mmCIF file of C-alpha atoms and ligand atoms in Angstrom:
data_model
loop_
_atom_site.group_PDB
_atom_site.id
_atom_site.type_symbol
_atom_site.label_atom_id
_atom_site.label_comp_id
_atom_site.label_asym_id
_atom_site.label_seq_id
_atom_site.Cartn_x
_atom_site.Cartn_y
_atom_site.Cartn_z
ATOM 1 C CA MET A 1 -24.636 -76.425 -66.911
ATOM 2 C CA LYS A 2 -23.432 -76.210 -70.506
ATOM 3 C CA ILE A 3 -19.813 -75.152 -71.053
ATOM 4 C CA ALA A 4 -18.154 -74.302 -74.369
ATOM 5 C CA VAL A 5 -14.380 -74.736 -74.411
ATOM 6 C CA ILE A 6 -12.559 -72.712 -77.044
ATOM 7 C CA ASN A 7 -9.007 -73.350 -78.204
ATOM 8 C CA SER A 8 -8.122 -70.542 -80.552
ATOM 9 C CA GLY A 9 -4.878 -70.966 -82.464
ATOM 10 C CA SER A 10 -3.284 -68.717 -85.059
ATOM 11 C CA SER A 11 -5.015 -70.525 -87.924
ATOM 12 C CA SER A 12 -7.560 -72.730 -86.172
ATOM 13 C CA LEU A 13 -10.569 -72.496 -83.895
ATOM 14 C CA LYS A 14 -11.620 -75.567 -81.946
ATOM 15 C CA CYS A 15 -14.711 -75.828 -79.804
ATOM 16 C CA LYS A 16 -15.976 -78.575 -77.509
ATOM 17 C CA LEU A 17 -19.272 -78.426 -75.642
ATOM 18 C CA PHE A 18 -19.573 -80.164 -72.285
ATOM 19 C CA GLU A 19 -22.510 -80.855 -70.015
ATOM 20 C CA MET A 20 -21.499 -80.431 -66.382
ATOM 21 C CA PRO A 21 -21.257 -81.913 -63.851
ATOM 22 C CA SER A 22 -21.718 -85.109 -65.868
ATOM 23 C CA LYS A 23 -18.602 -84.151 -67.952
ATOM 24 C CA LYS A 24 -20.352 -85.479 -71.028
ATOM 25 C CA MET A 25 -18.986 -84.059 -74.267
ATOM 26 C CA LEU A 26 -21.891 -82.957 -76.455
ATOM 27 C CA THR A 27 -20.216 -81.548 -79.563
ATOM 28 C CA GLN A 28 -16.774 -81.106 -80.992
ATOM 29 C CA LYS A 29 -16.073 -78.859 -83.960
ATOM 30 C CA GLU A 30 -13.029 -77.349 -85.566
ATOM 31 C CA ILE A 31 -12.243 -74.855 -88.299
ATOM 32 C CA GLN A 32 -8.752 -74.910 -89.797
ATOM 33 C CA LYS A 33 -6.728 -72.744 -92.152
ATOM 34 C CA ILE A 34 -8.169 -69.430 -90.939
ATOM 35 C CA GLY A 35 -6.678 -66.567 -92.940
ATOM 36 C CA GLU A 36 -4.618 -68.886 -95.160
ATOM 37 C CA GLU A 37 -4.275 -68.172 -98.861
ATOM 38 C CA ASN A 38 -6.908 -70.409 -100.395
ATOM 39 C CA SER A 39 -9.259 -70.484 -97.424
ATOM 40 C CA HIS A 40 -12.663 -68.805 -97.534
ATOM 41 C CA ILE A 41 -12.513 -68.158 -93.764
ATOM 42 C CA HIS A 42 -10.673 -64.904 -93.198
ATOM 43 C CA SER A 43 -10.963 -64.277 -89.467
ATOM 44 C CA HIS A 44 -11.714 -65.927 -86.134
ATOM 45 C CA ALA A 45 -15.100 -64.167 -86.159
ATOM 46 C CA GLU A 46 -15.911 -65.853 -89.473
ATOM 47 C CA ALA A 47 -14.642 -69.178 -88.136
ATOM 48 C CA LEU A 48 -16.976 -68.812 -85.175
ATOM 49 C CA GLU A 49 -19.954 -68.498 -87.550
ATOM 50 C CA ALA A 50 -18.684 -71.442 -89.604
ATOM 51 C CA LEU A 51 -18.575 -73.639 -86.493
ATOM 52 C CA GLU A 52 -22.398 -73.474 -86.515
ATOM 53 C CA ILE A 53 -22.636 -73.977 -82.787
ATOM 54 C CA ASN A 54 -25.713 -72.756 -80.978
ATOM 55 C CA PHE A 55 -24.283 -70.745 -78.095
ATOM 56 C CA SER A 56 -27.689 -69.503 -76.891
ATOM 57 C CA ASP A 57 -28.011 -72.170 -74.183
ATOM 58 C CA VAL A 58 -24.325 -72.120 -73.207
ATOM 59 C CA ASP A 59 -23.813 -70.960 -69.594
ATOM 60 C CA VAL A 60 -20.116 -70.211 -69.709
ATOM 61 C CA ILE A 61 -17.285 -70.141 -72.235
ATOM 62 C CA GLY A 62 -13.817 -71.324 -71.260
ATOM 63 C CA HIS A 63 -10.771 -70.245 -73.254
ATOM 64 C CA ARG A 64 -7.384 -71.854 -73.392
ATOM 65 C CA VAL A 65 -4.859 -69.039 -72.967
ATOM 66 C CA VAL A 66 -1.218 -69.980 -73.315
ATOM 67 C CA HIS A 67 0.515 -67.315 -71.240
ATOM 68 C CA GLY A 68 -0.765 -65.802 -68.005
ATOM 69 C CA GLY A 69 2.639 -64.512 -66.904
ATOM 70 C CA GLU A 70 3.138 -63.635 -63.248
ATOM 71 C CA LYS A 71 -0.072 -61.630 -62.954
ATOM 72 C CA LEU A 72 -2.561 -64.286 -64.029
ATOM 73 C CA GLN A 73 -1.668 -67.408 -62.105
ATOM 74 C CA LYS A 74 -5.176 -68.818 -61.748
ATOM 75 C CA SER A 75 -8.142 -69.350 -64.048
ATOM 76 C CA CYS A 76 -10.284 -66.219 -63.975
ATOM 77 C CA ILE A 77 -13.337 -64.502 -65.428
ATOM 78 C CA ILE A 78 -12.296 -62.434 -68.420
ATOM 79 C CA ASP A 79 -12.892 -58.703 -67.989
ATOM 80 C CA ALA A 80 -11.272 -55.675 -69.618
ATOM 81 C CA GLN A 81 -8.320 -55.821 -67.225
ATOM 82 C CA VAL A 82 -7.652 -59.504 -67.927
ATOM 83 C CA VAL A 83 -7.772 -58.830 -71.668
ATOM 84 C CA GLU A 84 -5.252 -56.039 -71.162
ATOM 85 C CA ILE A 85 -2.863 -58.278 -69.234
ATOM 86 C CA ILE A 86 -3.106 -61.060 -71.870
ATOM 87 C CA GLN A 87 -2.361 -58.361 -74.443
ATOM 88 C CA ASP A 88 0.621 -57.080 -72.453
ATOM 89 C CA LEU A 89 2.013 -60.629 -72.382
ATOM 90 C CA ILE A 90 2.195 -60.869 -76.188
ATOM 91 C CA PRO A 91 5.989 -60.327 -76.259
ATOM 92 C CA LEU A 92 6.327 -63.472 -74.089
ATOM 93 C CA ALA A 93 4.001 -65.569 -76.306
ATOM 94 C CA PRO A 94 4.025 -63.869 -79.713
ATOM 95 C CA LEU A 95 2.415 -66.775 -81.558
ATOM 96 C CA HIS A 96 -0.155 -67.868 -79.023
ATOM 97 C CA ASN A 97 -1.579 -64.991 -76.983
ATOM 98 C CA PRO A 98 -2.705 -62.925 -80.013
ATOM 99 C CA ALA A 99 -4.531 -65.978 -81.395
ATOM 100 C CA ASN A 100 -6.124 -66.663 -77.999
ATOM 101 C CA LEU A 101 -7.255 -63.016 -77.856
ATOM 102 C CA GLU A 102 -8.809 -63.294 -81.318
ATOM 103 C CA GLY A 103 -11.009 -66.094 -80.006
ATOM 104 C CA ILE A 104 -11.917 -64.171 -76.859
ATOM 105 C CA LYS A 105 -12.825 -61.048 -78.842
ATOM 106 C CA ALA A 106 -14.887 -62.959 -81.422
ATOM 107 C CA LEU A 107 -16.929 -64.674 -78.702
ATOM 108 C CA LYS A 108 -17.329 -61.486 -76.628
ATOM 109 C CA GLU A 109 -18.751 -59.774 -79.663
ATOM 110 C CA LYS A 110 -21.093 -62.586 -80.568
ATOM 111 C CA MET A 111 -22.156 -63.505 -77.031
ATOM 112 C CA PRO A 112 -21.560 -60.438 -74.820
ATOM 113 C CA ASN A 113 -23.700 -61.739 -71.951
ATOM 114 C CA ILE A 114 -22.148 -65.156 -71.427
ATOM 115 C CA PRO A 115 -19.375 -65.164 -68.807
ATOM 116 C CA GLN A 116 -15.995 -66.079 -70.275
ATOM 117 C CA ILE A 117 -13.179 -67.660 -68.336
ATOM 118 C CA ALA A 118 -9.490 -67.872 -69.188
ATOM 119 C CA VAL A 119 -7.554 -71.005 -68.244
ATOM 120 C CA PHE A 120 -3.791 -70.590 -68.597
ATOM 121 C CA ASP A 121 -1.199 -73.127 -69.754
ATOM 122 C CA THR A 122 1.243 -71.540 -67.323
ATOM 123 C CA ALA A 123 -1.032 -71.564 -64.244
ATOM 124 C CA PHE A 124 -0.221 -75.045 -62.880
ATOM 125 C CA HIS A 125 3.431 -74.009 -62.681
ATOM 126 C CA ALA A 126 2.691 -70.942 -60.538
ATOM 127 C CA SER A 127 3.802 -73.091 -57.594
ATOM 128 C CA LEU A 128 7.404 -73.191 -58.865
ATOM 129 C CA GLN A 129 9.793 -71.740 -56.327
ATOM 130 C CA LYS A 130 12.398 -69.194 -57.262
ATOM 131 C CA GLU A 131 15.246 -71.708 -57.415
ATOM 132 C CA ALA A 132 13.238 -73.543 -60.079
ATOM 133 C CA PHE A 133 12.250 -70.551 -62.161
ATOM 134 C CA ILE A 134 15.185 -68.138 -62.000
ATOM 135 C CA TYR A 135 17.759 -68.500 -64.776
ATOM 136 C CA ALA A 136 21.387 -67.850 -63.915
ATOM 137 C CA LEU A 137 21.363 -64.619 -65.911
ATOM 138 C CA PRO A 138 21.715 -61.016 -64.727
ATOM 139 C CA TYR A 139 18.895 -60.726 -62.194
ATOM 140 C CA GLU A 140 17.599 -57.526 -63.708
ATOM 141 C CA LEU A 141 16.497 -59.460 -66.803
ATOM 142 C CA TYR A 142 13.930 -61.086 -64.544
ATOM 143 C CA GLU A 143 13.005 -57.856 -62.777
ATOM 144 C CA LYS A 144 12.781 -55.671 -65.867
ATOM 145 C CA TYR A 145 11.813 -58.090 -68.635
ATOM 146 C CA ASP A 146 10.125 -60.990 -66.827
ATOM 147 C CA ILE A 147 12.701 -63.445 -68.164
ATOM 148 C CA ARG A 148 12.213 -66.601 -66.077
ATOM 149 C CA ARG A 149 10.954 -70.147 -66.446
ATOM 150 C CA TYR A 150 7.159 -70.221 -66.794
ATOM 151 C CA GLY A 151 6.489 -73.748 -68.018
ATOM 152 C CA PHE A 152 3.600 -74.735 -70.287
ATOM 153 C CA HIS A 153 1.175 -77.650 -70.874
ATOM 154 C CA GLY A 154 0.026 -76.839 -67.318
ATOM 155 C CA THR A 155 -3.602 -77.691 -68.015
ATOM 156 C CA SER A 156 -2.528 -81.154 -69.131
ATOM 157 C CA HIS A 157 -0.125 -81.722 -66.207
ATOM 158 C CA ALA A 158 -2.877 -80.567 -63.798
ATOM 159 C CA TYR A 159 -5.413 -82.942 -65.332
ATOM 160 C CA LEU A 160 -2.955 -85.850 -65.278
ATOM 161 C CA THR A 161 -2.121 -85.148 -61.634
ATOM 162 C CA LYS A 162 -5.778 -85.288 -60.583
ATOM 163 C CA GLU A 163 -6.435 -88.428 -62.607
ATOM 164 C CA ALA A 164 -3.313 -90.111 -61.188
ATOM 165 C CA ALA A 165 -4.489 -89.316 -57.639
ATOM 166 C CA LYS A 166 -7.778 -91.068 -58.402
ATOM 167 C CA ILE A 167 -6.104 -94.110 -59.967
ATOM 168 C CA LEU A 168 -3.512 -94.432 -57.201
ATOM 169 C CA GLN A 169 -6.157 -93.646 -54.567
ATOM 170 C CA LYS A 170 -3.929 -91.125 -52.888
ATOM 171 C CA PRO A 171 -4.863 -87.674 -51.607
ATOM 172 C CA LEU A 172 -3.630 -85.038 -54.035
ATOM 173 C CA GLU A 173 -1.630 -83.339 -51.250
ATOM 174 C CA GLU A 174 0.452 -86.490 -50.794
ATOM 175 C CA LEU A 175 1.015 -87.322 -54.435
ATOM 176 C CA ASN A 176 4.540 -87.222 -55.874
ATOM 177 C CA ILE A 177 4.644 -88.028 -59.577
ATOM 178 C CA ILE A 178 6.482 -87.265 -62.785
ATOM 179 C CA THR A 179 4.085 -86.391 -65.598
ATOM 180 C CA LEU A 180 5.263 -86.719 -69.185
ATOM 181 C CA HIS A 181 3.159 -84.948 -71.778
ATOM 182 C CA LEU A 182 4.655 -86.334 -74.985
ATOM 183 C CA GLY A 183 2.961 -84.985 -78.093
ATOM 184 C CA ASN A 184 4.361 -82.940 -80.928
ATOM 185 C CA GLY A 185 5.216 -80.481 -78.180
ATOM 186 C CA ALA A 186 6.500 -82.305 -75.112
ATOM 187 C CA SER A 187 7.201 -81.493 -71.492
ATOM 188 C CA ALA A 188 7.920 -83.190 -68.195
ATOM 189 C CA CYS A 189 6.734 -82.029 -64.797
ATOM 190 C CA ALA A 190 7.859 -82.945 -61.294
ATOM 191 C CA VAL A 191 4.740 -82.882 -59.130
ATOM 192 C CA LYS A 192 5.331 -82.748 -55.372
ATOM 193 C CA ASN A 193 2.385 -83.007 -53.005
ATOM 194 C CA GLY A 194 0.057 -82.426 -55.956
ATOM 195 C CA LYS A 195 1.799 -79.228 -57.094
ATOM 196 C CA SER A 196 4.216 -78.470 -59.893
ATOM 197 C CA MET A 197 7.704 -78.292 -58.422
ATOM 198 C CA ASP A 198 9.659 -78.119 -61.668
ATOM 199 C CA THR A 199 8.989 -78.472 -65.357
ATOM 200 C CA SER A 200 11.057 -78.869 -68.499
ATOM 201 C CA MET A 201 9.672 -76.042 -70.639
ATOM 202 C CA GLY A 202 10.987 -72.647 -69.710
ATOM 203 C CA PHE A 203 10.673 -69.013 -70.725
ATOM 204 C CA THR A 204 9.170 -70.402 -73.933
ATOM 205 C CA PRO A 205 7.993 -73.883 -74.966
ATOM 206 C CA LEU A 206 11.331 -74.408 -76.719
ATOM 207 C CA GLN A 207 13.240 -75.661 -73.678
ATOM 208 C CA GLY A 208 13.445 -79.179 -72.334
ATOM 209 C CA LEU A 209 12.583 -82.451 -74.053
ATOM 210 C CA VAL A 210 13.282 -83.298 -77.686
ATOM 211 C CA MET A 211 10.031 -82.502 -79.505
ATOM 212 C CA GLY A 212 8.596 -83.052 -82.974
ATOM 213 C CA THR A 213 10.272 -79.997 -84.477
ATOM 214 C CA ARG A 214 11.676 -78.136 -81.430
ATOM 215 C CA CYS A 215 15.193 -78.764 -80.202
ATOM 216 C CA GLY A 216 14.573 -78.678 -76.444
ATOM 217 C CA ASP A 217 17.726 -78.207 -74.333
ATOM 218 C CA ILE A 218 20.801 -77.133 -76.268
ATOM 219 C CA ASP A 219 23.917 -75.194 -75.461
ATOM 220 C CA PRO A 220 22.653 -71.578 -75.373
ATOM 221 C CA ASP A 221 25.665 -70.547 -77.408
ATOM 222 C CA ILE A 222 24.450 -72.466 -80.477
ATOM 223 C CA PRO A 223 21.953 -69.812 -81.703
ATOM 224 C CA LEU A 224 24.659 -67.188 -81.223
ATOM 225 C CA PHE A 225 27.059 -69.308 -83.270
ATOM 226 C CA LEU A 226 24.413 -69.659 -85.999
ATOM 227 C CA GLU A 227 24.023 -65.903 -86.111
ATOM 228 C CA ARG A 228 27.722 -65.125 -85.873
ATOM 229 C CA GLU A 229 29.209 -67.797 -88.098
ATOM 230 C CA LEU A 230 26.384 -68.719 -90.495
ATOM 231 C CA GLY A 231 24.857 -65.248 -90.707
ATOM 232 C CA LEU A 232 21.365 -66.352 -89.703
ATOM 233 C CA SER A 233 18.995 -63.595 -88.612
ATOM 234 C CA ALA A 234 17.259 -63.911 -85.253
ATOM 235 C CA GLU A 235 14.103 -64.865 -87.120
ATOM 236 C CA GLU A 236 15.896 -67.567 -89.121
ATOM 237 C CA ALA A 237 17.485 -68.991 -85.983
ATOM 238 C CA ASP A 238 14.082 -68.980 -84.283
ATOM 239 C CA ASN A 239 12.614 -70.863 -87.233
ATOM 240 C CA LEU A 240 15.466 -73.385 -87.246
ATOM 241 C CA LEU A 241 15.176 -74.145 -83.528
ATOM 242 C CA ASN A 242 11.367 -74.251 -83.418
ATOM 243 C CA LYS A 243 10.401 -75.747 -86.767
ATOM 244 C CA LYS A 244 13.381 -77.616 -88.191
ATOM 245 C CA SER A 245 14.887 -79.281 -85.133
ATOM 246 C CA GLY A 246 13.812 -82.013 -82.716
ATOM 247 C CA LEU A 247 12.950 -85.381 -84.279
ATOM 248 C CA LYS A 248 12.577 -83.653 -87.638
ATOM 249 C CA GLY A 249 16.031 -82.125 -87.401
ATOM 250 C CA ILE A 250 17.694 -85.458 -86.736
ATOM 251 C CA CYS A 251 15.794 -87.722 -89.135
ATOM 252 C CA GLY A 252 13.788 -85.466 -91.455
ATOM 253 C CA GLU A 253 10.310 -86.044 -90.069
ATOM 254 C CA ASN A 254 8.426 -85.433 -86.876
ATOM 255 C CA ASP A 255 5.586 -87.966 -87.023
ATOM 256 C CA LEU A 256 6.605 -90.664 -84.584
ATOM 257 C CA ARG A 257 4.445 -93.290 -86.276
ATOM 258 C CA ALA A 258 6.406 -92.843 -89.509
ATOM 259 C CA ILE A 259 9.745 -92.791 -87.675
ATOM 260 C CA LEU A 260 8.945 -96.079 -85.931
ATOM 261 C CA LEU A 261 8.388 -97.750 -89.304
ATOM 262 C CA ARG A 262 11.826 -96.758 -90.581
ATOM 263 C CA GLU A 263 14.939 -98.851 -90.083
ATOM 264 C CA ASP A 264 17.650 -96.352 -90.964
ATOM 265 C CA GLU A 265 20.297 -94.923 -88.699
ATOM 266 C CA HIS A 266 18.876 -91.409 -88.467
ATOM 267 C CA ALA A 267 15.436 -92.607 -87.452
ATOM 268 C CA GLN A 268 16.970 -94.759 -84.713
ATOM 269 C CA LEU A 269 19.179 -91.900 -83.559
ATOM 270 C CA ALA A 270 16.191 -89.529 -83.314
ATOM 271 C CA LEU A 271 14.398 -92.066 -81.085
ATOM 272 C CA ASP A 272 17.496 -92.661 -78.959
ATOM 273 C CA VAL A 273 18.145 -88.944 -78.409
ATOM 274 C CA MET A 274 14.497 -88.320 -77.505
ATOM 275 C CA ILE A 275 14.393 -91.243 -75.066
ATOM 276 C CA ARG A 276 17.722 -90.354 -73.450
ATOM 277 C CA ARG A 277 16.447 -86.817 -72.815
ATOM 278 C CA ILE A 278 13.247 -88.090 -71.185
ATOM 279 C CA GLN A 279 15.290 -90.388 -68.933
ATOM 280 C CA LYS A 280 17.563 -87.497 -67.984
ATOM 281 C CA TYR A 281 14.593 -85.471 -66.763
ATOM 282 C CA ILE A 282 13.118 -88.440 -64.927
ATOM 283 C CA GLY A 283 16.465 -88.933 -63.160
ATOM 284 C CA ALA A 284 16.684 -85.299 -62.139
ATOM 285 C CA TYR A 285 13.092 -85.214 -60.943
ATOM 286 C CA MET A 286 13.475 -88.462 -58.983
ATOM 287 C CA VAL A 287 16.262 -86.827 -57.003
ATOM 288 C CA MET A 288 14.270 -83.664 -56.397
ATOM 289 C CA LEU A 289 11.065 -85.450 -55.421
ATOM 290 C CA GLU A 290 12.902 -88.010 -53.231
ATOM 291 C CA ARG A 291 9.891 -90.319 -53.482
ATOM 292 C CA VAL A 292 8.076 -90.951 -56.770
ATOM 293 C CA ASP A 293 4.696 -92.697 -56.685
ATOM 294 C CA ALA A 294 4.385 -93.039 -60.455
ATOM 295 C CA ILE A 295 5.553 -91.899 -63.853
ATOM 296 C CA ILE A 296 2.632 -90.809 -66.029
ATOM 297 C CA PHE A 297 2.814 -91.149 -69.815
ATOM 298 C CA SER A 298 0.467 -88.997 -71.863
ATOM 299 C CA GLY A 299 0.049 -87.089 -75.152
ATOM 300 C CA GLY A 300 -0.037 -88.698 -78.611
ATOM 301 C CA ILE A 301 3.335 -90.403 -78.100
ATOM 302 C CA GLY A 302 3.011 -91.224 -74.393
ATOM 303 C CA GLU A 303 -0.464 -92.686 -74.809
ATOM 304 C CA ASN A 304 0.151 -94.672 -77.977
ATOM 305 C CA SER A 305 3.776 -95.671 -78.330
ATOM 306 C CA THR A 306 4.680 -98.832 -76.444
ATOM 307 C CA TYR A 307 8.168 -98.530 -77.940
ATOM 308 C CA VAL A 308 8.820 -95.152 -76.320
ATOM 309 C CA ARG A 309 7.291 -96.152 -72.982
ATOM 310 C CA GLU A 310 9.237 -99.416 -72.796
ATOM 311 C CA HIS A 311 12.531 -97.811 -73.739
ATOM 312 C CA VAL A 312 12.093 -94.947 -71.280
ATOM 313 C CA MET A 313 11.367 -97.452 -68.504
ATOM 314 C CA ASP A 314 14.234 -99.738 -69.562
ATOM 315 C CA ASN A 315 16.697 -98.545 -66.954
ATOM 316 C CA ALA A 316 17.760 -100.269 -63.734
ATOM 317 C CA ILE A 317 16.638 -97.336 -61.571
ATOM 318 C CA ILE A 318 13.634 -96.011 -63.468
ATOM 319 C CA LYS A 319 12.039 -99.447 -63.879
ATOM 320 C CA ASN A 320 11.413 -99.684 -60.129
ATOM 321 C CA ILE A 321 8.807 -96.952 -60.401
ATOM 322 C CA GLN A 322 5.241 -97.711 -61.345
ATOM 323 C CA SER A 323 4.238 -96.307 -64.721
ATOM 324 C CA LEU A 324 0.743 -95.341 -65.829
ATOM 325 C CA VAL A 325 -0.728 -94.315 -69.164
ATOM 326 C CA ILE A 326 -3.360 -91.617 -68.819
ATOM 327 C CA GLN A 327 -5.122 -90.028 -71.756
ATOM 328 C CA THR A 328 -4.907 -86.295 -71.272
ATOM 329 C CA ASN A 329 -7.943 -84.088 -71.752
ATOM 330 C CA GLU A 330 -7.089 -80.402 -71.626
ATOM 331 C CA GLU A 331 -10.549 -79.339 -72.783
ATOM 332 C CA LEU A 332 -12.242 -81.261 -69.977
ATOM 333 C CA GLU A 333 -9.834 -79.709 -67.469
ATOM 334 C CA ILE A 334 -10.813 -76.255 -68.789
ATOM 335 C CA ALA A 335 -14.498 -77.187 -68.450
ATOM 336 C CA ASN A 336 -13.818 -78.394 -64.881
ATOM 337 C CA GLU A 337 -12.188 -75.064 -64.049
ATOM 338 C CA CYS A 338 -15.125 -73.123 -65.509
ATOM 339 C CA TYR A 339 -17.611 -75.233 -63.568
ATOM 340 C CA ARG A 340 -15.680 -74.746 -60.327
ATOM 341 C CA ILE A 341 -15.478 -70.958 -60.751
ATOM 342 C CA ILE A 342 -19.120 -70.454 -61.751
ATOM 343 C CA LYS A 343 -20.361 -72.692 -58.943
ATOM 344 C CA SER A 344 -18.309 -70.833 -56.363
ATOM 345 C CA ARG A 345 -19.821 -67.528 -57.516
ATOM 346 C CA ARG A 346 -23.404 -68.732 -57.276
HETATM 347 P P1 LIG B 401 0.064 -82.264 -80.374
HETATM 348 O O1 LIG B 401 1.162 -81.783 -79.507
HETATM 349 O O2 LIG B 401 0.106 -81.705 -81.762
HETATM 350 O O3 LIG B 401 -1.308 -82.229 -79.727
HETATM 351 P P2 LIG B 401 -0.271 -85.154 -80.159
HETATM 352 O O4 LIG B 401 -0.448 -85.229 -78.684
HETATM 353 O O5 LIG B 401 -1.435 -85.434 -81.019
HETATM 354 O O6 LIG B 401 0.412 -83.796 -80.616
HETATM 355 O O7 LIG B 401 0.921 -86.172 -80.543
HETATM 356 C C1 LIG B 401 1.402 -86.273 -81.839
HETATM 357 C C2 LIG B 401 2.477 -87.350 -81.860
HETATM 358 O O8 LIG B 401 1.944 -88.588 -81.397
HETATM 359 C C3 LIG B 401 3.006 -87.596 -83.258
HETATM 360 O O9 LIG B 401 4.414 -87.735 -83.225
HETATM 361 C C4 LIG B 401 2.367 -88.930 -83.616
HETATM 362 O O10 LIG B 401 3.151 -89.652 -84.531
HETATM 363 C C5 LIG B 401 2.337 -89.607 -82.284
HETATM 364 N N1 LIG B 401 1.394 -90.726 -82.291
HETATM 365 C C6 LIG B 401 0.072 -90.687 -82.430
HETATM 366 N N2 LIG B 401 -0.462 -91.933 -82.462
HETATM 367 C C7 LIG B 401 0.581 -92.788 -82.354
HETATM 368 C C8 LIG B 401 0.733 -94.215 -82.327
HETATM 369 N N3 LIG B 401 -0.317 -95.026 -82.419
HETATM 370 N N4 LIG B 401 1.973 -94.710 -82.169
HETATM 371 C C9 LIG B 401 3.039 -93.914 -82.072
HETATM 372 N N5 LIG B 401 2.970 -92.564 -82.101
HETATM 373 C C10 LIG B 401 1.770 -92.011 -82.233
#
């Protein structure tokens, strides 16, 4: 079975082709700068043509979709109703869901007869219980406006969980781990008996760990202060917290490789704040899980930076836990999901 995995971003379209069940990756292509000023690619439909991928022998197309909300908690075949729900969720993921829909629409138009499957970043966290996902806000904000913790990077945390079970030779249902997806975006997940029990990202991907340019956890009064005292608009505050904070906010850049080469105070402080935050989550999750089989490092930083891994583990309590480095593969996890769904239908 041939599976095309599509990751459609606001200005990029990435495609990987897999042969299943061998999991062999056949092709990998990417178009960037869609719709940008000096780009000759104006839309996702044009990007799809520019990819020059022969879809005629593809059996199924899998799409990464960032937000599935409460209605779409499992990977599913995309029909008109699913498209409508993804559309309805745009207010919760204003940057991502529209871009994901562009990809879905472009492929539906080009290849109307190939089944398409949506795999959601939020789905792995559907197992969160209410005490993990309800914010201490007026309850009607949850009931009326769906304001709650959703969590993201779920496809990665799910993949890491399955890989860790294989490495540790433990049944998934008995596996308790803490997965750390540390890339430009970063999140931690407490996995109990193979399921997500808690995760650091929240209503949006802004909450939790210190990221490349996102602040992660802050006092919720800070954006209000920025608006009240500095006169920032909601949009400006959003931009400051999402694009100008995190490692970049503290030391001026977000590329960890460059930060590690610097010897100045701000670079060191950015590393220290990021590492302290990761340890804080590990500590909290250790208490919640009661038994932790392993801490999993992944993502560009988790996979490659010995400095970050060693400093996170350099703690009298944390160092007693086994740590593993696992290369994440969200596209393969999406292909696995597609294969599972199509096989179960046949
Ligand atoms: P994204 O969230 O954009 O997918 P990645 O998972 O690719 O991000 O991670 C990007 C981060 O990983 C960057 O901060 C980059 O500097 C860091 N990184 C990549 N390779 C290395 C390396 N060899 N050593 C340290 N950091 C690295």
